[in-house]
Coordinates of C-alpha atoms and ligand atoms in Angstrom, one line a residue:
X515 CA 79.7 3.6 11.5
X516 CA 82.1 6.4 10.7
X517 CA 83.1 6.0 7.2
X518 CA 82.5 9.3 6.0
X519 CA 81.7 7.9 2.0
X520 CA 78.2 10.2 2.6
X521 CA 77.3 13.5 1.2
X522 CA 79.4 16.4 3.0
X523 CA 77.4 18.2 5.2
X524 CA 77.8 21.3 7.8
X525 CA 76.9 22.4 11.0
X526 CA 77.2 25.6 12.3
X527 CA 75.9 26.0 16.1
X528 CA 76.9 23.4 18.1
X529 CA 74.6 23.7 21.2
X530 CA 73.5 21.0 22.5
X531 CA 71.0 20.6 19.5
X532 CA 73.6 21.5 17.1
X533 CA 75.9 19.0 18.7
X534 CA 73.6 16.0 18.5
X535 CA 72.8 17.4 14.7
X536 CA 76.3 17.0 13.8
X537 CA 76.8 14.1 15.5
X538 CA 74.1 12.0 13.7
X539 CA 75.6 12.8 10.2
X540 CA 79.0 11.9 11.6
X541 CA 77.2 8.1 12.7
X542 CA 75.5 7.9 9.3
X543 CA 79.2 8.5 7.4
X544 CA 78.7 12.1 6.5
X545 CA 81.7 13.6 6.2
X546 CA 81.0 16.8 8.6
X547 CA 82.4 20.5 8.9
X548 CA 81.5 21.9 12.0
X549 CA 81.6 25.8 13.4
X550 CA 80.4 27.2 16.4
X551 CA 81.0 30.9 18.2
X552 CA 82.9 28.8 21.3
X553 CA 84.9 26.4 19.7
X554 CA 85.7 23.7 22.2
X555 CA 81.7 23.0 22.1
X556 CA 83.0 21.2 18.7
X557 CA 86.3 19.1 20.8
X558 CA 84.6 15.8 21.1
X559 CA 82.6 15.8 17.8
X560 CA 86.4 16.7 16.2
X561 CA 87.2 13.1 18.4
X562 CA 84.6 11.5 16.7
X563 CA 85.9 12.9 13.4
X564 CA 84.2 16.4 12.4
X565 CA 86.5 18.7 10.7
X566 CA 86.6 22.0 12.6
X567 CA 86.7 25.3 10.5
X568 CA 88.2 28.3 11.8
X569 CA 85.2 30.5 10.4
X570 CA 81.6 30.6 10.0
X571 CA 82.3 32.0 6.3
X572 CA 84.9 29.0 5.7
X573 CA 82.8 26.6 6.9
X574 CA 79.6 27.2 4.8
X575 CA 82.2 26.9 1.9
X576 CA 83.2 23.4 3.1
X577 CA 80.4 21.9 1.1
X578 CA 77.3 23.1 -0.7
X579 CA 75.1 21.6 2.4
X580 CA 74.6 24.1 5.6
X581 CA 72.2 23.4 8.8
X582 CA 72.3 26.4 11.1
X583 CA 70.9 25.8 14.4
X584 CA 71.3 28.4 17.2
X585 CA 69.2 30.4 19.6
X586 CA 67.2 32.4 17.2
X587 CA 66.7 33.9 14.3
X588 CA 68.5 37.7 15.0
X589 CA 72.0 35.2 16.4
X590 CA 71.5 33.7 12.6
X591 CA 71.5 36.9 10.9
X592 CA 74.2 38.0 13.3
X593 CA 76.5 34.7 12.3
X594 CA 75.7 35.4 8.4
X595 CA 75.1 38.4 7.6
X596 CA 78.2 39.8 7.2
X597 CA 79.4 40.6 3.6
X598 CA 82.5 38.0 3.9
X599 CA 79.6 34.8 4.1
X600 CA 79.0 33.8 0.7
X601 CA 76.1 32.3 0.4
X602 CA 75.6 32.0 -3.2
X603 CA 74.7 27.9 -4.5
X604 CA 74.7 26.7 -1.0
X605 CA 71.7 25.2 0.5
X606 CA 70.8 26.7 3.9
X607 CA 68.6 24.5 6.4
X608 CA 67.8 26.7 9.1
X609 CA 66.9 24.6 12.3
X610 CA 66.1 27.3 14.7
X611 CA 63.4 27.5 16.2
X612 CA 61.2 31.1 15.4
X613 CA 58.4 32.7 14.1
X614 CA 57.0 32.1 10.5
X615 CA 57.0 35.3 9.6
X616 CA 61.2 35.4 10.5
X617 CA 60.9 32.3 8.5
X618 CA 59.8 33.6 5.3
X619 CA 61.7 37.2 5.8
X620 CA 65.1 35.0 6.5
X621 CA 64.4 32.6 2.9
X622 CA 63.7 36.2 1.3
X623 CA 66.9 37.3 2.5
X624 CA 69.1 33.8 1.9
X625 CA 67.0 34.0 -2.0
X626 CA 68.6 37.3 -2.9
X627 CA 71.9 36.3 -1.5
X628 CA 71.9 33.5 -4.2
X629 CA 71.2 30.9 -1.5
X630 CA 68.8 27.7 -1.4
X631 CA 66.7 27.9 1.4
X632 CA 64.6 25.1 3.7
X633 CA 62.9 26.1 6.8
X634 CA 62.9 23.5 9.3
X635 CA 61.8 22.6 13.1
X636 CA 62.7 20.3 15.6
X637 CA 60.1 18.6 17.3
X638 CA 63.0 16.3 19.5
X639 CA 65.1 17.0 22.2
X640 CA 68.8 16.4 21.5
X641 CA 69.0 12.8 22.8
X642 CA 66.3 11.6 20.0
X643 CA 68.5 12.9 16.9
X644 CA 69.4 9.9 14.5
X645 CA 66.1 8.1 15.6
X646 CA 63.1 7.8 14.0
X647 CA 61.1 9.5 17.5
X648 CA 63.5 12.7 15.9
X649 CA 60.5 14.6 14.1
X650 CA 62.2 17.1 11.8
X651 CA 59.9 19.4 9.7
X652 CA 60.8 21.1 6.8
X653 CA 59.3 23.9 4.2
X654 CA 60.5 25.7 1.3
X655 CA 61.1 24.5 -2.2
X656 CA 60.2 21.0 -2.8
X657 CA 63.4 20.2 -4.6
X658 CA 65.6 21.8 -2.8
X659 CA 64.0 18.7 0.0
X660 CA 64.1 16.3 -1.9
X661 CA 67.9 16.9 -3.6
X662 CA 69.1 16.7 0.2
X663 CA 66.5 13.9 2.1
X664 CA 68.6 11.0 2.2
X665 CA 71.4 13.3 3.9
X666 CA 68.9 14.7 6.1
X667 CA 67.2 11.3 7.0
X668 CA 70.5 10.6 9.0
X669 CA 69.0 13.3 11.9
X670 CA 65.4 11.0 12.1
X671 CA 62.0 11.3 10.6
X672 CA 62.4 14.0 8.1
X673 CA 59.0 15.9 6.5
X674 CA 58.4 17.9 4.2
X675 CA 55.4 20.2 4.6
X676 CA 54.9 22.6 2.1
X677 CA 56.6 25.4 -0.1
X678 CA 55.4 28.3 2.1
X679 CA 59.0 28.8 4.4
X680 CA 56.5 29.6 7.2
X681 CA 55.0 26.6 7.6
X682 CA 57.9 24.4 9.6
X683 CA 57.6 27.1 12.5
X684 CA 53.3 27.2 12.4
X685 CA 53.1 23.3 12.6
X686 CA 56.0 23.6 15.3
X687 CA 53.6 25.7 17.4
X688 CA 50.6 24.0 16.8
X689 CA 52.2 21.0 18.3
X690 CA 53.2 22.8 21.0
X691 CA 49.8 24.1 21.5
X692 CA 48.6 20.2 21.5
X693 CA 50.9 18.7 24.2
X694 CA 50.4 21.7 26.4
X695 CA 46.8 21.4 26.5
X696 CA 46.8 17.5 26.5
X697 CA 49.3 17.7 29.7
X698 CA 46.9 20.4 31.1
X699 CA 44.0 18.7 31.3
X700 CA 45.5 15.9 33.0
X701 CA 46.5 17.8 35.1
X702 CA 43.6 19.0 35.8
X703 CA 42.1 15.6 36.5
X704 CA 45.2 14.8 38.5
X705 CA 44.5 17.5 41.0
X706 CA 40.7 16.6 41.1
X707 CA 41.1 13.0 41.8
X708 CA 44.4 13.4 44.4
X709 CA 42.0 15.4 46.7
X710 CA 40.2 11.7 46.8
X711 CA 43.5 10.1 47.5
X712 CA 44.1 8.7 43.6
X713 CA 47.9 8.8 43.2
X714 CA 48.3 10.3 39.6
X715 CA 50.0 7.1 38.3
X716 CA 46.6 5.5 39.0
X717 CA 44.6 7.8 36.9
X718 CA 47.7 8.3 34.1
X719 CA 46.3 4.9 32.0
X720 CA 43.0 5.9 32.4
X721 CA 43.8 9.8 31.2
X722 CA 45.6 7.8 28.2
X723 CA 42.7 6.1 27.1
X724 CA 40.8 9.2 27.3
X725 CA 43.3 11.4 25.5
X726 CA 43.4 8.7 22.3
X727 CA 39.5 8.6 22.3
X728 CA 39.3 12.2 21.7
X729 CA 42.1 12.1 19.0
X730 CA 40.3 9.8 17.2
X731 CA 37.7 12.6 16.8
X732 CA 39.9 14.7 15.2
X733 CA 40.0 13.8 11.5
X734 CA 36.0 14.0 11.9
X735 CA 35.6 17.2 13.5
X736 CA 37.9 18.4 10.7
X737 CA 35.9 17.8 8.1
X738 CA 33.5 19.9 9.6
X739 CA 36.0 22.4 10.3
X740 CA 36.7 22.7 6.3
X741 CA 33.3 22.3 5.0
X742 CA 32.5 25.1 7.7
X743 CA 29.0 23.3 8.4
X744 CA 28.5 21.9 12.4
X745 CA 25.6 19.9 12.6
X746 CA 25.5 18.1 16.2
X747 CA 26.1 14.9 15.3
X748 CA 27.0 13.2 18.9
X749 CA 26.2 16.7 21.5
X750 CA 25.3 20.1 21.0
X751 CA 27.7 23.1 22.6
X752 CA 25.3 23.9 24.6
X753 CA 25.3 20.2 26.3
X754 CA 29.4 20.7 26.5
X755 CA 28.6 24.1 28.1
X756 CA 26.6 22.3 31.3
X757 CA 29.2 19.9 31.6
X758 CA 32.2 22.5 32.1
X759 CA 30.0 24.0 34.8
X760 CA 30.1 20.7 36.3
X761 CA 33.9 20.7 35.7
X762 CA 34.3 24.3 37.8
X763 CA 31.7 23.4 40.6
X764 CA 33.9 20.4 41.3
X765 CA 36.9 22.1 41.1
X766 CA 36.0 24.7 43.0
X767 CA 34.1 22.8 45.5
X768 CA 37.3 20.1 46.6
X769 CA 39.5 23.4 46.4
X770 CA 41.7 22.7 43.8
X771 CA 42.5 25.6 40.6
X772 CA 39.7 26.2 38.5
X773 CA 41.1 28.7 36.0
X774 CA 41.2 26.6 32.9
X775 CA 37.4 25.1 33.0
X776 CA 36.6 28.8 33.1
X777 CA 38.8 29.7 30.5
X778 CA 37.4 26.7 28.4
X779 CA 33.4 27.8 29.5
X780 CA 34.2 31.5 28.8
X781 CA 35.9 30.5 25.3
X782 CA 31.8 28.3 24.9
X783 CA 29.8 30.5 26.2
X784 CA 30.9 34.0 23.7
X785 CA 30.4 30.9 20.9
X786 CA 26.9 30.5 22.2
X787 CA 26.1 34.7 22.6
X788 CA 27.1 34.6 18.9
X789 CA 24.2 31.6 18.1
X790 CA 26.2 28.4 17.8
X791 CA 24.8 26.9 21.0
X792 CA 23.2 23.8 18.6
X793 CA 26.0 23.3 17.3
X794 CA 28.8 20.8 17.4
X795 CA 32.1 21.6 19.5
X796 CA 34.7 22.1 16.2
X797 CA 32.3 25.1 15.8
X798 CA 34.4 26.9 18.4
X799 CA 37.3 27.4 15.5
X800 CA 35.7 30.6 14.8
X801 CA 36.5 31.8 18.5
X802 CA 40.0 30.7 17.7
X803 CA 40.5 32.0 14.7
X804 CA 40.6 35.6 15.9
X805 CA 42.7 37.9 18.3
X806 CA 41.7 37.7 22.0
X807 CA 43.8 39.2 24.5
Ligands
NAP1171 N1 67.5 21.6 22.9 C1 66.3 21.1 22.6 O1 65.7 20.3 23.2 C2 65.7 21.7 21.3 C3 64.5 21.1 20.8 C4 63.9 21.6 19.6 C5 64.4 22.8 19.1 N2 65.5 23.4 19.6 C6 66.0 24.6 19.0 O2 67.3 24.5 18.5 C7 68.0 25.8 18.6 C8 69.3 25.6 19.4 O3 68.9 25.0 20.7 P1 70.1 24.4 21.7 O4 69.3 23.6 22.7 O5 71.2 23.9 20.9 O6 70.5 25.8 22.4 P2 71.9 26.1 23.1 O7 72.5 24.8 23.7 O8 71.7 27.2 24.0 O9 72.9 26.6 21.9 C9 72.7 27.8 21.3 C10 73.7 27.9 20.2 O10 73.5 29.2 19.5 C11 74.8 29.8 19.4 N3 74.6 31.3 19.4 C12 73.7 32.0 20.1 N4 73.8 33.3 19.9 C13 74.8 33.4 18.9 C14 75.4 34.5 18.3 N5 75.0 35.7 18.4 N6 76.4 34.2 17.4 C15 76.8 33.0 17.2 N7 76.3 31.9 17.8 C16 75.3 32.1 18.7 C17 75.5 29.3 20.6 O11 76.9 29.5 20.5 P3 77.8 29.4 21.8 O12 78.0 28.0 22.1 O13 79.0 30.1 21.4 O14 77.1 30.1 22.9 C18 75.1 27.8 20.5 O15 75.8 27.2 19.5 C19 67.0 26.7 19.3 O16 66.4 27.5 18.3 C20 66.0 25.8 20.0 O17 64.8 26.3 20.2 C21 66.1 22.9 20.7

């Protein structure tokens, strides 16, 4: 549907995220200004019905609604920093992806330039926008969410996290830091059980099971986490300990790449130096929590 009777929206950035982030408003009847440094990236959204403007500074003042979404945060600055952008009563969802602490400095900088300011993250690729798989996470002032959600639901699941800026970008990375070590480890596994001749689609249900067991711990282990108390409910560390040596002899012994048990056992054993060998596993946040080249 392409009856543009929704809020006005714009896009600046019209990579291949930007495209699909402009293209969802245009589906849900947005009517939607468009900018982007090379403009025929914005030809077939301008089929489809986007208004093209011929500057950055014209398009923010197509509407009082802006998403940015390019490379990073320094392109951003470079696109609006210029004393010609006015910025003053617009509302500025920034969709790149960065650090939190470029987070927070850019709403500082958006604030004193009179702007409303949302810090988001995309946890989709392009093709997901306008679905509810599209996980889009926001942070900032609460209002300033809320005053634009039903325009923003058009791009997926929208969330609101919290009114620190920073905290889009830290859950971003978090998740990030979950998938990687999920696919890790079964990849790990994989390895292991080809050298007996299992064909990793074989073992990929099992390794699913596996990996929704131990996510069903977490909610558990994270009370102990927050009540810093970790009494060894179902194993001790020092049980896990034995059983990542296991993990490394068997590794090592059908030759396939042991690095990450022994990263996992070193990580263990510096928490049992320290004491926390009767421990439970979540005890290991304090070796996380700290700075370790
Ligand atoms: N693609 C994904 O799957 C995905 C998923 C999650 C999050 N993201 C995030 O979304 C953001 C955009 O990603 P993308 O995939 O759309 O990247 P992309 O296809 O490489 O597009 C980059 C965009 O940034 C613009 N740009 C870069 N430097 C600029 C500058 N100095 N001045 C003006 N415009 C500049 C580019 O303009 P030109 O077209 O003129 O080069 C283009 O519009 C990134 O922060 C990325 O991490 C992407």
């Amino acid at each position: 549907m392409n009856n543009n009777t929704g809020t006005p929206v714009t896009v600046i950035g019209l990579g291949l995220m930007g495209q699909a982030l402009a293209g969802a408003f245009l589906k849900a009847g947005h009517p939607t200004t468009v900018w982007n440094r090379t403009t025929s990236k914005a030809d077939q959204l301008v089929a489809e019905g986007a208004l093209l403007a011929p500057t950055a500074g014209d398009a923010l003042k197509a509407g009082s609604l802006t998403i940015i979404c390019v490379t990073d945060y320094q392109a951003m600055h470079e696109l609006l920093g210029g004393s010609d952008i006015e910025l003053h009563g617009t509302t500025l969802i920034n969709l790149t992806s960065g650090a939190s602490a470029q987070a927070r400095e850019a709403a500082q900088w958006a604030e004193q330039r009179g702007a409303h300011y949302l810090d988001g993250a995309i946890m989709a690729i392009p093709p997901a926008i306008g679905t509810a798989e599209a996980l889009i996470l926001h942070s900032g002032p609460q209002s300033d969410f809320e005053a634009h959600k039903s325009t923003l639901d058009a791009l997926g699941t929208v969330t609101y996290l919290g009114a620190d800026h920073g905290l889009a970008s830290l859950y971003d990375v978090a998740g990030l830091a979950m998938m990687w070590s999920v696919l890790n480890a079964w990849l790990q596994g994989t390895a292991l059980l080809r050298t007996a001749g299992v064909d990793a689609a074989t073992y990929a249900p099992f390794a699913q099971q596996i990996a929704a067991g131990v996510a069903e711990w977490l909610p558990g282990y994270a009370e102990q986490i927050d009540s810093d108390s970790f009494p060894a409910e179902v194993s001790a560390l020092e049980t896990d300990a034995r059983a990542m040596a296991h993990l490394i002899e068997e590794s090592e012994a059908v030759g396939v790449n042991a690095e990450l048990p022994k990263l996992i056992k070193a990580i263990a054993d510096r928490s049992i130096a320290a004491g926390h060998g009767g421990e439970q596993y979540p005890v290991l946040i304090e070796e996380f929590g700290k700075p370790r080249d």
